[in-house]
């Protein structure tokens, strides 16, 4: 299956660079570009890309609102939005994750990481640098939230949540916990249902807010 990507960024050079990298990758094709938030929302709804790369600061409609319109709470058939940003600690990135983005990527990321992030988004995973993930979440949750009495999760589900919060992929979790990939996915599905999370990013945020990581 060919992964169809929409690139939304107000900088022509950024869009061109992303297109060159992704179009050169087998199994990925860039189907369109948008230079502002309004166009991004319109094209995404019309073309239904597998992944939308969304800049944060754009004219007409910023990337935060565009992300919410495409992937936020209440969206009947949400799209996968991967937010891009210049900064690794940024209130806008955090807000974008809460708005429904499946992950985020720094604009100066290696080309290989861009490709891997697109594949991860299609799989429902948020591939970012674990160090960046931990620093970002710690920054906005004060290094860990308050302990919640009586966790609704089983011991194995907590193991999976901690691994997700540390930035591990499903394959890495399966390998380190010595379980099958399908078991990891099953645990994640149960966890998200119990805590009301829409994706693994919100699961990681929940782990920080409840004090599971310090």
PDB file of C-alpha atoms in Angstrom:
ATOM      1  CA  UNK A   1       0.000   0.000   0.000  1.00  0.00           C
ATOM      2  CA  UNK A   2       1.291   3.428  -0.926  1.00  0.00           C
ATOM      3  CA  UNK A   3       1.212   5.936   1.939  1.00  0.00           C
ATOM      4  CA  UNK A   4      -0.341   9.205   0.780  1.00  0.00           C
ATOM      5  CA  UNK A   5       1.017  12.343   2.445  1.00  0.00           C
ATOM      6  CA  UNK A   6      -0.188  15.945   2.528  1.00  0.00           C
ATOM      7  CA  UNK A   7       2.392  18.598   3.460  1.00  0.00           C
ATOM      8  CA  UNK A   8       1.134  21.780   5.135  1.00  0.00           C
ATOM      9  CA  UNK A   9       3.747  24.479   5.732  1.00  0.00           C
ATOM     10  CA  UNK A  10       3.923  28.161   4.815  1.00  0.00           C
ATOM     11  CA  UNK A  11       7.619  27.899   3.865  1.00  0.00           C
ATOM     12  CA  UNK A  12       8.175  26.790   0.281  1.00  0.00           C
ATOM     13  CA  UNK A  13      11.659  25.469   1.015  1.00  0.00           C
ATOM     14  CA  UNK A  14      10.358  23.281   3.847  1.00  0.00           C
ATOM     15  CA  UNK A  15       7.582  21.844   1.695  1.00  0.00           C
ATOM     16  CA  UNK A  16      10.008  21.203  -1.154  1.00  0.00           C
ATOM     17  CA  UNK A  17      12.510  19.523   1.143  1.00  0.00           C
ATOM     18  CA  UNK A  18       9.886  17.254   2.687  1.00  0.00           C
ATOM     19  CA  UNK A  19       8.515  16.368  -0.762  1.00  0.00           C
ATOM     20  CA  UNK A  20      11.951  15.441  -2.121  1.00  0.00           C
ATOM     21  CA  UNK A  21      12.656  13.200   0.865  1.00  0.00           C
ATOM     22  CA  UNK A  22       9.279  11.462   0.907  1.00  0.00           C
ATOM     23  CA  UNK A  23       8.808  11.041  -2.849  1.00  0.00           C
ATOM     24  CA  UNK A  24      12.222   9.366  -3.019  1.00  0.00           C
ATOM     25  CA  UNK A  25      11.045   6.733  -0.517  1.00  0.00           C
ATOM     26  CA  UNK A  26       9.404   3.584  -1.948  1.00  0.00           C
ATOM     27  CA  UNK A  27       5.840   3.241  -0.762  1.00  0.00           C
ATOM     28  CA  UNK A  28       5.331   6.944   0.037  1.00  0.00           C
ATOM     29  CA  UNK A  29       3.957   9.659  -2.227  1.00  0.00           C
ATOM     30  CA  UNK A  30       3.161  13.320  -1.572  1.00  0.00           C
ATOM     31  CA  UNK A  31      -0.299  13.947  -2.993  1.00  0.00           C
ATOM     32  CA  UNK A  32      -0.559  17.694  -2.338  1.00  0.00           C
ATOM     33  CA  UNK A  33       0.818  20.736  -0.522  1.00  0.00           C
ATOM     34  CA  UNK A  34      -0.805  23.548   1.434  1.00  0.00           C
ATOM     35  CA  UNK A  35       0.727  26.928   2.284  1.00  0.00           C
ATOM     36  CA  UNK A  36      -1.825  27.919   4.935  1.00  0.00           C
ATOM     37  CA  UNK A  37      -4.080  26.321   7.512  1.00  0.00           C
ATOM     38  CA  UNK A  38      -7.338  26.833   5.663  1.00  0.00           C
ATOM     39  CA  UNK A  39      -5.993  25.107   2.559  1.00  0.00           C
ATOM     40  CA  UNK A  40      -4.589  22.304   4.705  1.00  0.00           C
ATOM     41  CA  UNK A  41      -7.979  21.553   6.241  1.00  0.00           C
ATOM     42  CA  UNK A  42      -9.783  21.793   2.913  1.00  0.00           C
ATOM     43  CA  UNK A  43      -7.315  19.550   1.072  1.00  0.00           C
ATOM     44  CA  UNK A  44      -7.106  17.015   3.905  1.00  0.00           C
ATOM     45  CA  UNK A  45     -10.884  16.650   4.034  1.00  0.00           C
ATOM     46  CA  UNK A  46     -11.071  16.371   0.261  1.00  0.00           C
ATOM     47  CA  UNK A  47      -8.126  14.028  -0.352  1.00  0.00           C
ATOM     48  CA  UNK A  48      -8.134  12.027   2.920  1.00  0.00           C
ATOM     49  CA  UNK A  49      -4.341  11.517   3.090  1.00  0.00           C
ATOM     50  CA  UNK A  50      -2.911   8.755   5.252  1.00  0.00           C
ATOM     51  CA  UNK A  51      -0.707  11.307   7.036  1.00  0.00           C
ATOM     52  CA  UNK A  52      -0.728  15.113   7.106  1.00  0.00           C
ATOM     53  CA  UNK A  53       2.492  16.906   8.043  1.00  0.00           C
ATOM     54  CA  UNK A  54       1.229  20.051   9.784  1.00  0.00           C
ATOM     55  CA  UNK A  55       3.262  23.149  10.575  1.00  0.00           C
ATOM     56  CA  UNK A  56       2.201  25.073  13.685  1.00  0.00           C
ATOM     57  CA  UNK A  57       2.527  28.689  12.631  1.00  0.00           C
ATOM     58  CA  UNK A  58       0.714  29.326   9.339  1.00  0.00           C
ATOM     59  CA  UNK A  59      -1.404  32.169   7.899  1.00  0.00           C
ATOM     60  CA  UNK A  60      -5.222  32.207   7.730  1.00  0.00           C
ATOM     61  CA  UNK A  61      -5.544  29.324  10.195  1.00  0.00           C
ATOM     62  CA  UNK A  62      -2.809  28.159  12.547  1.00  0.00           C
ATOM     63  CA  UNK A  63      -1.748  24.540  12.720  1.00  0.00           C
ATOM     64  CA  UNK A  64      -3.239  24.040  16.169  1.00  0.00           C
ATOM     65  CA  UNK A  65      -6.772  24.829  15.031  1.00  0.00           C
ATOM     66  CA  UNK A  66      -6.252  22.960  11.756  1.00  0.00           C
ATOM     67  CA  UNK A  67      -5.129  19.887  13.698  1.00  0.00           C
ATOM     68  CA  UNK A  68      -8.161  20.091  15.967  1.00  0.00           C
ATOM     69  CA  UNK A  69     -10.505  20.334  12.977  1.00  0.00           C
ATOM     70  CA  UNK A  70      -8.939  17.252  11.384  1.00  0.00           C
ATOM     71  CA  UNK A  71      -8.114  15.058  14.371  1.00  0.00           C
ATOM     72  CA  UNK A  72      -9.559  16.618  17.502  1.00  0.00           C
ATOM     73  CA  UNK A  73     -12.299  15.542  19.900  1.00  0.00           C
ATOM     74  CA  UNK A  74     -15.636  15.268  18.182  1.00  0.00           C
ATOM     75  CA  UNK A  75     -14.204  14.586  14.722  1.00  0.00           C
ATOM     76  CA  UNK A  76     -16.205  11.633  13.441  1.00  0.00           C
ATOM     77  CA  UNK A  77     -13.492  10.173  11.213  1.00  0.00           C
ATOM     78  CA  UNK A  78     -10.202  11.735  12.396  1.00  0.00           C
ATOM     79  CA  UNK A  79      -7.136  11.911  10.210  1.00  0.00           C
ATOM     80  CA  UNK A  80      -3.569  11.225  11.271  1.00  0.00           C
ATOM     81  CA  UNK A  81      -1.762  14.535  11.761  1.00  0.00           C
ATOM     82  CA  UNK A  82       1.958  14.734  12.457  1.00  0.00           C
ATOM     83  CA  UNK A  83       2.881  18.183  13.761  1.00  0.00           C
ATOM     84  CA  UNK A  84       6.208  19.755  12.787  1.00  0.00           C
ATOM     85  CA  UNK A  85       7.921  22.480  14.767  1.00  0.00           C
ATOM     86  CA  UNK A  86      11.213  24.315  15.120  1.00  0.00           C
ATOM     87  CA  UNK A  87      11.341  23.970  18.899  1.00  0.00           C
ATOM     88  CA  UNK A  88      11.512  20.827  21.042  1.00  0.00           C
ATOM     89  CA  UNK A  89       9.900  22.518  24.066  1.00  0.00           C
ATOM     90  CA  UNK A  90       6.966  24.603  22.910  1.00  0.00           C
ATOM     91  CA  UNK A  91       3.514  25.236  24.343  1.00  0.00           C
ATOM     92  CA  UNK A  92       2.106  24.999  20.833  1.00  0.00           C
ATOM     93  CA  UNK A  93       3.420  21.450  20.365  1.00  0.00           C
ATOM     94  CA  UNK A  94       1.844  20.358  23.635  1.00  0.00           C
ATOM     95  CA  UNK A  95      -1.443  21.974  22.639  1.00  0.00           C
ATOM     96  CA  UNK A  96      -1.274  20.250  19.260  1.00  0.00           C
ATOM     97  CA  UNK A  97      -0.917  16.841  20.906  1.00  0.00           C
ATOM     98  CA  UNK A  98      -3.970  17.543  23.020  1.00  0.00           C
ATOM     99  CA  UNK A  99      -5.778  18.705  19.881  1.00  0.00           C
ATOM    100  CA  UNK A 100      -5.412  15.229  18.405  1.00  0.00           C
ATOM    101  CA  UNK A 101      -2.031  15.134  16.687  1.00  0.00           C
ATOM    102  CA  UNK A 102      -0.572  11.625  16.671  1.00  0.00           C
ATOM    103  CA  UNK A 103       2.936  12.943  17.286  1.00  0.00           C
ATOM    104  CA  UNK A 104       5.421  15.648  16.429  1.00  0.00           C
ATOM    105  CA  UNK A 105       8.672  16.072  14.582  1.00  0.00           C
ATOM    106  CA  UNK A 106      11.368  18.727  14.631  1.00  0.00           C
ATOM    107  CA  UNK A 107      12.019  20.475  11.324  1.00  0.00           C
ATOM    108  CA  UNK A 108      15.738  19.782  11.596  1.00  0.00           C
ATOM    109  CA  UNK A 109      15.178  16.037  12.011  1.00  0.00           C
ATOM    110  CA  UNK A 110      17.206  13.629   9.914  1.00  0.00           C
ATOM    111  CA  UNK A 111      15.541  12.613   6.627  1.00  0.00           C
ATOM    112  CA  UNK A 112      15.386   9.005   7.844  1.00  0.00           C
ATOM    113  CA  UNK A 113      13.478  10.073  10.940  1.00  0.00           C
ATOM    114  CA  UNK A 114      10.937  11.909   8.805  1.00  0.00           C
ATOM    115  CA  UNK A 115      10.299   8.735   6.812  1.00  0.00           C
ATOM    116  CA  UNK A 116      10.100   6.611   9.953  1.00  0.00           C
ATOM    117  CA  UNK A 117       7.714   9.101  11.578  1.00  0.00           C
ATOM    118  CA  UNK A 118       5.356   8.874   8.605  1.00  0.00           C
ATOM    119  CA  UNK A 119       5.369   5.061   8.766  1.00  0.00           C
ATOM    120  CA  UNK A 120       4.836   5.196  12.531  1.00  0.00           C
ATOM    121  CA  UNK A 121       1.870   7.547  12.150  1.00  0.00           C
ATOM    122  CA  UNK A 122       0.222   5.100   9.747  1.00  0.00           C
ATOM    123  CA  UNK A 123       0.720   2.321  12.309  1.00  0.00           C
ATOM    124  CA  UNK A 124      -0.859   4.489  14.977  1.00  0.00           C
ATOM    125  CA  UNK A 125       2.456   5.137  16.722  1.00  0.00           C
ATOM    126  CA  UNK A 126       4.085   8.479  17.475  1.00  0.00           C
ATOM    127  CA  UNK A 127       7.750   8.202  16.577  1.00  0.00           C
ATOM    128  CA  UNK A 128       9.770  10.981  18.161  1.00  0.00           C
ATOM    129  CA  UNK A 129      13.078  11.130  19.950  1.00  0.00           C
ATOM    130  CA  UNK A 130      12.512   9.611  23.424  1.00  0.00           C
ATOM    131  CA  UNK A 131      14.656  12.354  24.983  1.00  0.00           C
ATOM    132  CA  UNK A 132      12.534  15.034  23.349  1.00  0.00           C
ATOM    133  CA  UNK A 133       9.322  13.298  24.413  1.00  0.00           C
ATOM    134  CA  UNK A 134      10.387  13.001  28.036  1.00  0.00           C
ATOM    135  CA  UNK A 135      11.687  16.581  28.189  1.00  0.00           C
ATOM    136  CA  UNK A 136       8.560  18.002  26.596  1.00  0.00           C
ATOM    137  CA  UNK A 137       6.123  16.115  28.805  1.00  0.00           C
ATOM    138  CA  UNK A 138       8.173  16.796  31.933  1.00  0.00           C
ATOM    139  CA  UNK A 139       8.271  20.504  31.096  1.00  0.00           C
ATOM    140  CA  UNK A 140       4.507  20.815  30.921  1.00  0.00           C
ATOM    141  CA  UNK A 141       3.629  18.503  33.806  1.00  0.00           C
ATOM    142  CA  UNK A 142       6.199  19.730  36.267  1.00  0.00           C
ATOM    143  CA  UNK A 143       8.305  16.590  36.037  1.00  0.00           C
ATOM    144  CA  UNK A 144       5.411  14.311  36.894  1.00  0.00           C
ATOM    145  CA  UNK A 145       1.936  14.865  38.201  1.00  0.00           C
ATOM    146  CA  UNK A 146       0.252  13.832  41.403  1.00  0.00           C
ATOM    147  CA  UNK A 147      -0.243  10.208  42.293  1.00  0.00           C
ATOM    148  CA  UNK A 148      -3.764   9.043  41.643  1.00  0.00           C
ATOM    149  CA  UNK A 149      -5.217   6.642  44.219  1.00  0.00           C
ATOM    150  CA  UNK A 150      -6.109   3.252  42.822  1.00  0.00           C
ATOM    151  CA  UNK A 151      -4.827   2.938  39.253  1.00  0.00           C
ATOM    152  CA  UNK A 152      -7.444   1.417  36.920  1.00  0.00           C
ATOM    153  CA  UNK A 153      -4.704  -0.515  35.096  1.00  0.00           C
ATOM    154  CA  UNK A 154      -3.278  -3.975  35.646  1.00  0.00           C
ATOM    155  CA  UNK A 155       0.423  -4.442  36.330  1.00  0.00           C
ATOM    156  CA  UNK A 156       1.175  -5.448  32.749  1.00  0.00           C
ATOM    157  CA  UNK A 157      -0.851  -2.542  31.390  1.00  0.00           C
ATOM    158  CA  UNK A 158       1.187  -0.189  33.574  1.00  0.00           C
ATOM    159  CA  UNK A 159       4.376  -1.700  32.136  1.00  0.00           C
ATOM    160  CA  UNK A 160       3.125  -0.930  28.641  1.00  0.00           C
ATOM    161  CA  UNK A 161       2.116   2.627  29.590  1.00  0.00           C
ATOM    162  CA  UNK A 162       5.540   3.334  31.083  1.00  0.00           C
ATOM    163  CA  UNK A 163       7.200   2.027  27.922  1.00  0.00           C
ATOM    164  CA  UNK A 164       4.982   4.228  25.730  1.00  0.00           C
ATOM    165  CA  UNK A 165       5.769   7.263  27.901  1.00  0.00           C
ATOM    166  CA  UNK A 166       9.475   6.594  27.398  1.00  0.00           C
ATOM    167  CA  UNK A 167       9.039   6.686  23.625  1.00  0.00           C
ATOM    168  CA  UNK A 168       9.296   2.974  22.832  1.00  0.00           C
ATOM    169  CA  UNK A 169       7.614   1.593  19.719  1.00  0.00           C
ATOM    170  CA  UNK A 170       5.248  -1.385  19.880  1.00  0.00           C
ATOM    171  CA  UNK A 171       7.978  -3.665  18.543  1.00  0.00           C
ATOM    172  CA  UNK A 172      10.435  -2.499  21.219  1.00  0.00           C
ATOM    173  CA  UNK A 173       7.813  -2.998  23.947  1.00  0.00           C
ATOM    174  CA  UNK A 174       7.061  -6.518  22.720  1.00  0.00           C
ATOM    175  CA  UNK A 175      10.766  -7.394  22.681  1.00  0.00           C
ATOM    176  CA  UNK A 176      11.573  -5.979  26.127  1.00  0.00           C
ATOM    177  CA  UNK A 177       8.462  -7.353  27.849  1.00  0.00           C
ATOM    178  CA  UNK A 178       8.795 -10.695  26.021  1.00  0.00           C
ATOM    179  CA  UNK A 179       5.253 -10.665  24.676  1.00  0.00           C
ATOM    180  CA  UNK A 180       3.799 -10.727  21.170  1.00  0.00           C
ATOM    181  CA  UNK A 181       3.114  -7.595  19.134  1.00  0.00           C
ATOM    182  CA  UNK A 182      -0.607  -8.377  19.152  1.00  0.00           C
ATOM    183  CA  UNK A 183      -0.530  -8.574  22.955  1.00  0.00           C
ATOM    184  CA  UNK A 184       1.042  -5.121  23.165  1.00  0.00           C
ATOM    185  CA  UNK A 185      -1.627  -3.707  20.864  1.00  0.00           C
ATOM    186  CA  UNK A 186      -4.339  -5.372  22.929  1.00  0.00           C
ATOM    187  CA  UNK A 187      -2.944  -3.916  26.157  1.00  0.00           C
ATOM    188  CA  UNK A 188      -2.769  -0.456  24.590  1.00  0.00           C
ATOM    189  CA  UNK A 189      -6.356  -0.668  23.392  1.00  0.00           C
ATOM    190  CA  UNK A 190      -7.543  -1.655  26.887  1.00  0.00           C
ATOM    191  CA  UNK A 191      -5.465   1.111  28.486  1.00  0.00           C
ATOM    192  CA  UNK A 192      -6.808   3.804  26.183  1.00  0.00           C
ATOM    193  CA  UNK A 193     -10.365   2.666  26.828  1.00  0.00           C
ATOM    194  CA  UNK A 194      -9.849   2.742  30.600  1.00  0.00           C
ATOM    195  CA  UNK A 195      -8.176   6.162  30.796  1.00  0.00           C
ATOM    196  CA  UNK A 196     -10.074   7.822  27.946  1.00  0.00           C
ATOM    197  CA  UNK A 197      -7.021   8.376  25.732  1.00  0.00           C
ATOM    198  CA  UNK A 198      -7.411   8.624  21.965  1.00  0.00           C
ATOM    199  CA  UNK A 199      -3.848   7.637  21.060  1.00  0.00           C
ATOM    200  CA  UNK A 200      -0.466   6.701  22.501  1.00  0.00           C
ATOM    201  CA  UNK A 201       0.556  10.351  22.840  1.00  0.00           C
ATOM    202  CA  UNK A 202      -2.335  11.040  25.199  1.00  0.00           C
ATOM    203  CA  UNK A 203      -1.429   7.818  26.997  1.00  0.00           C
ATOM    204  CA  UNK A 204       2.080   9.179  27.598  1.00  0.00           C
ATOM    205  CA  UNK A 205       0.679  12.494  28.825  1.00  0.00           C
ATOM    206  CA  UNK A 206      -1.593  10.586  31.238  1.00  0.00           C
ATOM    207  CA  UNK A 207       1.441   8.727  32.596  1.00  0.00           C
ATOM    208  CA  UNK A 208       3.189  12.002  33.403  1.00  0.00           C
ATOM    209  CA  UNK A 209       0.122  13.673  34.854  1.00  0.00           C
ATOM    210  CA  UNK A 210      -0.602  10.785  37.201  1.00  0.00           C
ATOM    211  CA  UNK A 211       2.959  10.632  38.490  1.00  0.00           C
ATOM    212  CA  UNK A 212       3.937   7.288  36.936  1.00  0.00           C
ATOM    213  CA  UNK A 213       7.123   8.887  35.618  1.00  0.00           C
ATOM    214  CA  UNK A 214       9.299  11.286  37.582  1.00  0.00           C
TER     215      UNK A 214
END
